[in-house]
Short mmCIF file of C-alpha atoms in Angstrom, two decimals:
data_model
loop_
_atom_site.label_atom_id
_atom_site.label_comp_id
_atom_site.label_asym_id
_atom_site.label_seq_id
_atom_site.Cartn_x
_atom_site.Cartn_y
_atom_site.Cartn_z
CA UNK A 30 22.56 29.74 -36.32
CA UNK A 31 23.09 27.10 -33.66
CA UNK A 32 21.10 23.91 -33.94
CA UNK A 33 18.33 23.40 -31.41
CA UNK A 34 19.06 21.09 -28.52
CA UNK A 35 17.19 17.78 -28.85
CA UNK A 36 14.35 17.30 -26.41
CA UNK A 37 15.29 15.39 -23.27
CA UNK A 38 14.44 11.74 -23.53
CA UNK A 39 11.82 10.61 -21.03
CA UNK A 40 12.81 7.73 -18.78
CA UNK A 41 9.15 6.98 -18.10
CA UNK A 42 8.31 3.74 -19.88
CA UNK A 43 5.64 3.94 -22.61
CA UNK A 44 2.98 2.10 -20.59
CA UNK A 45 3.53 4.49 -17.70
CA UNK A 46 3.53 7.50 -20.04
CA UNK A 47 0.10 6.49 -21.28
CA UNK A 48 -1.33 6.13 -17.78
CA UNK A 49 0.30 9.34 -16.57
CA UNK A 50 -1.27 11.26 -19.46
CA UNK A 51 -4.69 9.91 -18.51
CA UNK A 52 -4.37 10.61 -14.78
CA UNK A 53 -6.86 13.17 -13.53
CA UNK A 54 -8.16 13.53 -9.97
CA UNK A 55 -10.29 16.46 -8.88
CA UNK A 56 -9.83 16.64 -5.14
CA UNK A 57 -13.00 17.00 -3.09
CA UNK A 58 -13.29 20.18 -1.00
CA UNK A 59 -12.17 19.88 2.60
CA UNK A 60 -15.35 21.45 3.98
CA UNK A 61 -17.81 18.99 2.40
CA UNK A 62 -15.95 16.14 0.72
CA UNK A 63 -18.22 13.13 1.17
CA UNK A 64 -20.42 13.34 -1.93
CA UNK A 65 -17.41 13.40 -4.22
CA UNK A 66 -15.53 10.83 -2.13
CA UNK A 67 -18.44 8.39 -2.42
CA UNK A 68 -18.43 8.84 -6.19
CA UNK A 69 -14.66 8.33 -6.46
CA UNK A 70 -14.89 5.22 -4.29
CA UNK A 71 -17.66 3.85 -6.49
CA UNK A 72 -15.67 4.67 -9.63
CA UNK A 73 -12.67 2.77 -8.26
CA UNK A 74 -14.84 -0.25 -7.51
CA UNK A 75 -16.33 -0.15 -11.01
CA UNK A 76 -12.90 0.03 -12.61
CA UNK A 77 -11.53 -2.76 -10.42
CA UNK A 78 -14.48 -4.98 -11.31
CA UNK A 79 -13.23 -5.00 -14.89
CA UNK A 80 -9.88 -6.54 -13.91
CA UNK A 81 -9.32 -10.26 -14.56
CA UNK A 82 -9.80 -12.34 -11.42
CA UNK A 83 -7.98 -15.59 -10.80
CA UNK A 84 -9.58 -18.56 -9.08
CA UNK A 85 -8.51 -19.15 -5.48
CA UNK A 86 -9.52 -22.38 -3.79
CA UNK A 87 -11.36 -20.60 -0.94
CA UNK A 88 -12.48 -16.96 -0.67
CA UNK A 89 -14.63 -15.97 2.31
CA UNK A 90 -15.50 -12.76 4.12
CA UNK A 91 -14.81 -12.90 7.86
CA UNK A 92 -15.59 -10.71 10.86
CA UNK A 93 -12.29 -10.12 12.65
CA UNK A 94 -13.66 -8.77 15.94
CA UNK A 95 -15.71 -6.14 14.13
CA UNK A 96 -13.28 -5.54 11.25
CA UNK A 97 -14.46 -6.88 7.90
CA UNK A 98 -11.76 -8.90 6.17
CA UNK A 99 -11.61 -11.17 3.14
CA UNK A 100 -9.63 -14.39 3.47
CA UNK A 101 -8.14 -15.94 0.33
CA UNK A 102 -6.76 -19.42 0.80
CA UNK A 103 -5.07 -21.54 -1.86
CA UNK A 104 -5.29 -25.28 -1.30
CA UNK A 105 -2.80 -26.43 1.29
CA UNK A 106 -1.82 -22.95 2.50
CA UNK A 107 -0.79 -22.71 6.15
CA UNK A 108 1.04 -19.34 6.26
CA UNK A 109 -0.89 -16.06 6.05
CA UNK A 110 -0.15 -12.67 4.54
CA UNK A 111 -2.05 -9.75 6.06
CA UNK A 112 -2.69 -7.27 3.24
CA UNK A 113 -3.43 -3.59 3.84
CA UNK A 114 -4.69 -1.79 0.76
CA UNK A 115 -3.60 1.59 -0.55
CA UNK A 116 -5.72 4.50 -1.72
CA UNK A 117 -4.46 7.50 0.25
CA UNK A 118 -6.19 6.12 3.37
CA UNK A 119 -9.42 7.58 1.90
CA UNK A 120 -10.12 5.49 -1.21
CA UNK A 121 -10.10 1.80 -2.20
CA UNK A 122 -11.20 -1.20 -0.16
CA UNK A 123 -11.02 -4.99 -0.24
CA UNK A 124 -13.21 -5.09 -3.35
CA UNK A 125 -10.86 -2.79 -5.28
CA UNK A 126 -7.90 -4.97 -4.24
CA UNK A 127 -9.66 -8.29 -4.83
CA UNK A 128 -7.84 -9.20 -8.05
CA UNK A 129 -4.44 -8.24 -6.64
CA UNK A 130 -5.04 -10.19 -3.42
CA UNK A 131 -5.99 -13.26 -5.44
CA UNK A 132 -2.77 -13.05 -7.46
CA UNK A 133 -0.67 -12.60 -4.33
CA UNK A 134 -2.29 -15.63 -2.66
CA UNK A 135 -1.73 -17.81 -5.72
CA UNK A 136 1.85 -16.69 -6.38
CA UNK A 137 2.90 -17.09 -2.74
CA UNK A 138 0.88 -20.24 -2.09
CA UNK A 139 -0.23 -18.57 1.13
CA UNK A 140 -3.50 -17.34 2.55
CA UNK A 141 -4.10 -13.60 2.27
CA UNK A 142 -6.20 -11.75 4.82
CA UNK A 143 -7.23 -8.46 3.21
CA UNK A 144 -8.31 -5.92 5.83
CA UNK A 145 -11.19 -3.50 5.19
CA UNK A 146 -10.01 -0.90 7.69
CA UNK A 147 -12.05 2.21 8.45
CA UNK A 148 -11.28 5.19 6.23
CA UNK A 149 -11.26 8.94 6.70
CA UNK A 150 -12.75 11.44 6.76
CA UNK A 151 -15.55 9.53 8.51
CA UNK A 152 -13.00 7.67 10.64
CA UNK A 153 -9.74 9.48 11.15
CA UNK A 154 -6.43 8.40 12.65
CA UNK A 155 -5.89 6.12 14.54
CA UNK A 156 -8.93 4.13 13.33
CA UNK A 157 -7.07 2.48 10.43
CA UNK A 158 -4.01 1.20 12.33
CA UNK A 159 -6.27 0.20 15.23
CA UNK A 160 -8.34 -1.93 12.84
CA UNK A 161 -5.19 -3.50 11.41
CA UNK A 162 -3.98 -4.43 14.89
CA UNK A 163 -7.41 -5.82 15.73
CA UNK A 164 -7.26 -8.04 12.65
CA UNK A 165 -3.79 -9.26 13.67
CA UNK A 166 -4.98 -10.21 17.16
CA UNK A 167 -8.06 -11.94 15.73
CA UNK A 168 -5.95 -13.98 13.33
CA UNK A 169 -3.55 -15.00 16.07
CA UNK A 170 -6.49 -16.41 18.04
CA UNK A 171 -8.30 -17.92 15.06
CA UNK A 172 -5.27 -19.35 13.23
CA UNK A 173 -5.29 -22.81 14.80
CA UNK A 174 -9.00 -23.33 14.16
CA UNK A 175 -8.52 -22.22 10.56
CA UNK A 176 -5.51 -24.47 10.08
CA UNK A 177 -3.31 -21.43 9.43
CA UNK A 178 -0.49 -22.49 11.72
CA UNK A 179 2.41 -21.32 9.57
CA UNK A 180 4.16 -17.97 9.40
CA UNK A 181 2.45 -14.60 9.60
CA UNK A 182 3.59 -12.02 7.05
CA UNK A 183 2.60 -8.43 6.32
CA UNK A 184 2.08 -6.54 3.06
CA UNK A 185 0.82 -3.11 2.05
CA UNK A 186 0.96 -0.70 -0.87
CA UNK A 187 1.05 3.12 -0.71
CA UNK A 188 -1.07 4.19 2.29
CA UNK A 189 -1.36 0.48 3.03
CA UNK A 190 2.43 0.39 3.16
CA UNK A 191 2.27 3.03 5.87
CA UNK A 192 -0.28 0.94 7.78
CA UNK A 193 1.73 -2.25 7.30
CA UNK A 194 4.85 -0.58 8.67
CA UNK A 195 2.94 0.83 11.65
CA UNK A 196 1.34 -2.56 12.28
CA UNK A 197 4.73 -4.26 12.30
CA UNK A 198 6.09 -1.63 14.69
CA UNK A 199 3.07 -2.04 16.97
CA UNK A 200 3.44 -5.83 17.00
CA UNK A 201 7.17 -6.62 17.28
CA UNK A 202 8.13 -10.26 16.91
CA UNK A 203 4.82 -11.27 15.32
CA UNK A 204 5.72 -11.24 11.62
CA UNK A 205 8.30 -13.30 9.76
CA UNK A 206 8.67 -10.67 7.02
CA UNK A 207 7.18 -7.41 5.76
CA UNK A 208 6.82 -6.15 2.18
CA UNK A 209 6.09 -2.47 1.54
CA UNK A 210 5.17 -1.30 -1.97
CA UNK A 211 5.89 2.43 -2.53
CA UNK A 212 4.89 3.27 1.08
CA UNK A 213 3.32 6.67 1.91
CA UNK A 214 5.30 7.78 4.96
CA UNK A 215 6.10 11.49 5.19
CA UNK A 216 3.37 14.06 5.90
CA UNK A 217 5.84 16.89 5.25
CA UNK A 218 6.44 15.82 1.62
CA UNK A 219 9.97 17.12 2.07
CA UNK A 220 11.97 14.67 -0.05
CA UNK A 221 13.39 15.66 -3.44
CA UNK A 222 11.29 13.19 -5.43
CA UNK A 223 8.26 15.43 -4.94
CA UNK A 224 10.08 17.99 -7.10
CA UNK A 225 11.97 15.69 -9.46
CA UNK A 226 8.98 13.61 -10.56
CA UNK A 227 6.07 15.11 -12.45
CA UNK A 228 3.63 12.22 -12.88
CA UNK A 229 0.94 10.62 -10.72
CA UNK A 230 0.02 12.76 -7.76
CA UNK A 231 1.78 15.85 -6.42
CA UNK A 232 2.32 17.63 -3.10
CA UNK A 233 -1.19 19.12 -3.15
CA UNK A 234 -2.84 15.74 -3.52
CA UNK A 235 -0.59 14.16 -0.90
CA UNK A 236 -1.35 16.99 1.53
CA UNK A 237 -5.09 16.48 0.94
CA UNK A 238 -4.78 12.81 1.97
CA UNK A 239 -2.90 13.70 5.13
CA UNK A 240 -5.51 16.34 6.02
CA UNK A 241 -8.30 13.78 5.73
CA UNK A 242 -6.38 11.19 7.75
CA UNK A 243 -5.05 13.25 10.67
CA UNK A 244 -7.63 14.12 13.32
CA UNK A 245 -5.54 16.96 14.75
CA UNK A 246 -2.28 18.71 13.80
CA UNK A 247 -0.18 16.89 16.39
CA UNK A 248 -1.11 13.56 14.77
CA UNK A 249 1.24 14.46 11.91
CA UNK A 250 4.22 13.88 14.20
CA UNK A 251 2.89 10.71 15.80
CA UNK A 252 5.04 7.69 14.75
CA UNK A 253 1.82 5.69 14.34
CA UNK A 254 0.92 8.10 11.51
CA UNK A 255 4.42 9.14 10.36
CA UNK A 256 6.46 5.96 10.96
CA UNK A 257 9.71 7.46 9.64
CA UNK A 258 9.75 9.21 13.03
CA UNK A 259 9.70 5.94 14.94
CA UNK A 260 12.67 5.07 17.15
CA UNK A 261 11.70 1.38 16.93
CA UNK A 262 12.60 0.68 13.29
CA UNK A 263 15.24 -1.80 14.43
CA UNK A 264 12.51 -4.14 15.72
CA UNK A 265 11.32 -5.00 12.21
CA UNK A 266 11.71 -8.48 10.71
CA UNK A 267 13.26 -8.92 7.23
CA UNK A 268 11.71 -6.20 5.10
CA UNK A 269 11.28 -5.62 1.37
CA UNK A 270 10.84 -1.99 0.27
CA UNK A 271 9.80 -1.37 -3.35
CA UNK A 272 9.77 2.05 -5.00
CA UNK A 273 8.97 3.42 -8.46
CA UNK A 274 11.40 5.67 -10.32
CA UNK A 275 8.75 8.28 -11.24
CA UNK A 276 6.89 8.41 -7.94
CA UNK A 277 6.81 11.36 -5.53
CA UNK A 278 7.03 8.77 -2.73
CA UNK A 279 10.25 7.26 -4.10
CA UNK A 280 12.70 9.03 -1.81
CA UNK A 281 10.83 8.49 1.45
CA UNK A 282 10.62 4.76 0.74
CA UNK A 283 14.31 4.59 -0.03
CA UNK A 284 15.12 6.65 3.06
CA UNK A 285 13.17 4.10 5.10
CA UNK A 286 15.22 1.27 3.58
CA UNK A 287 18.47 3.05 4.46
CA UNK A 288 17.34 3.66 8.03
CA UNK A 289 16.35 0.01 8.39
CA UNK A 290 19.74 -1.12 7.13
CA UNK A 291 21.47 1.24 9.54
CA UNK A 292 19.32 -0.15 12.38
CA UNK A 293 20.48 -3.68 11.60
CA UNK A 294 17.30 -4.91 9.91
CA UNK A 295 17.70 -7.36 7.02
CA UNK A 296 16.33 -5.18 4.23
CA UNK A 297 16.06 -5.47 0.45
CA UNK A 298 15.21 -2.33 -1.54
CA UNK A 299 14.20 -2.38 -5.19
CA UNK A 300 13.48 0.58 -7.46
CA UNK A 301 11.38 -0.22 -10.54
CA UNK A 302 12.72 1.90 -13.38
CA UNK A 303 10.35 3.70 -15.71
CA UNK A 304 7.36 3.14 -13.44
CA UNK A 305 4.97 5.47 -11.64
CA UNK A 306 2.95 5.19 -8.46
CA UNK A 307 0.21 2.58 -8.42
CA UNK A 308 1.47 0.15 -11.06
CA UNK A 309 1.55 -2.91 -8.79
CA UNK A 310 -2.18 -3.71 -8.93
CA UNK A 311 -2.59 -3.46 -12.70
CA UNK A 312 -1.25 -6.50 -14.52
CA UNK A 313 -3.51 -5.54 -17.42
CA UNK A 314 -1.69 -2.20 -17.82
CA UNK A 315 1.91 -2.68 -16.68
CA UNK A 316 4.37 -5.42 -17.63
CA UNK A 317 6.16 -4.85 -14.31
CA UNK A 318 3.14 -5.68 -12.13
CA UNK A 319 3.34 -9.46 -12.39
CA UNK A 320 7.12 -9.63 -11.74
CA UNK A 321 6.64 -7.45 -8.67
CA UNK A 322 3.93 -9.75 -7.33
CA UNK A 323 6.27 -12.70 -7.85
CA UNK A 324 9.11 -10.82 -6.14
CA UNK A 325 6.94 -10.27 -3.06
CA UNK A 326 5.81 -13.91 -3.13
CA UNK A 327 9.41 -15.10 -3.38
CA UNK A 328 10.51 -12.84 -0.54
CA UNK A 329 7.76 -14.18 1.69
CA UNK A 330 8.56 -17.78 0.84
CA UNK A 331 12.22 -17.13 1.59
CA UNK A 332 11.35 -16.05 5.13
CA UNK A 333 8.26 -18.12 5.96
CA UNK A 334 8.86 -20.50 8.84
CA UNK A 335 11.73 -18.52 10.35
#
C-alpha cells in the first residue's frame, strides 16, 4: 500500500498561525448594524488600551477645521506624517492607533497627525476622504505657527491605505512621500489572493466593509473610493507599498505597485513573508511589526526635505 503523502507545510509563521486561529468576527446585519458596530468599536478600544505606549514629547488633540486629530510631536520634529488608520473604514479610531502612532513618531523623529475621520455607516463615502483632505489643508495653514515647516508625508494601513492613496491623488505635489501598508483598494475582490489565502478576513467580510462605505452603487467605481481605477497614479511622490504574504489584499497592493512603476513613480514594494493582514500595529504579537515601522520611518527620512 502506498505511503500517505505528508501534509503540506504551512508558510504562515507560527505567530501568525496563532492569531489566525483566534480570529473571529461576526459581521453585523446590514439592516440594523449599529448596536453590534458600537460593541466591536468598544472592544477594539479596550484591546488597544492594553498595548504598551511609548512616551512622546508632546501629544495633543487638535481641531483641524472640524476634524478631530491627535498630534504626536517628538522633540525637535519639523516634518509631519499624516496617518490614516485602518479598520475597514467602519472600525478603529485614533485611540485604537495611539500606540502605533507613538512608535511611528519616535522611529521617524517626525510629528504624526492621526486623523479621526468620520466612519460609515453613519457617514458614508466621501466623508472619510473629505475629512482627510480637510486635515491636510488645516495642517498646511497651521504648520508655520506650529513650527512644523519641514516635509509633509502620508501614511495609512488597510482602509487607511486606501484613504492615504486617495488623499495623495487629491493633493498632487503636496507630499514628499507616501507609505501604504496592505492597502484596501479593490471593491470587486477580483484578485487571486482572495482565493489563495485562507486567513484573516475573506471576500464576504471585505464586501461587507464596501457595502457600509459606499453610499450608492456607482460609488464603487469612483476613483476616490476605488483608487486602482484612477488615471492619475503617475502624480504620486515616492511611494512605499507593503503587503503580507497571507493577506487577501496582497495582490491588489502589488498590482498598485506595478502600476505605479509603469507610470514612472519611484516605488518600493515589500512583501512580508509568513504574515497576515493587520500585523503592523501589534509589536506585542508579531516580530515583524517593529521592523516594518522602522522601514516606514527610514523611507520617510530618505525622502523628507525633497
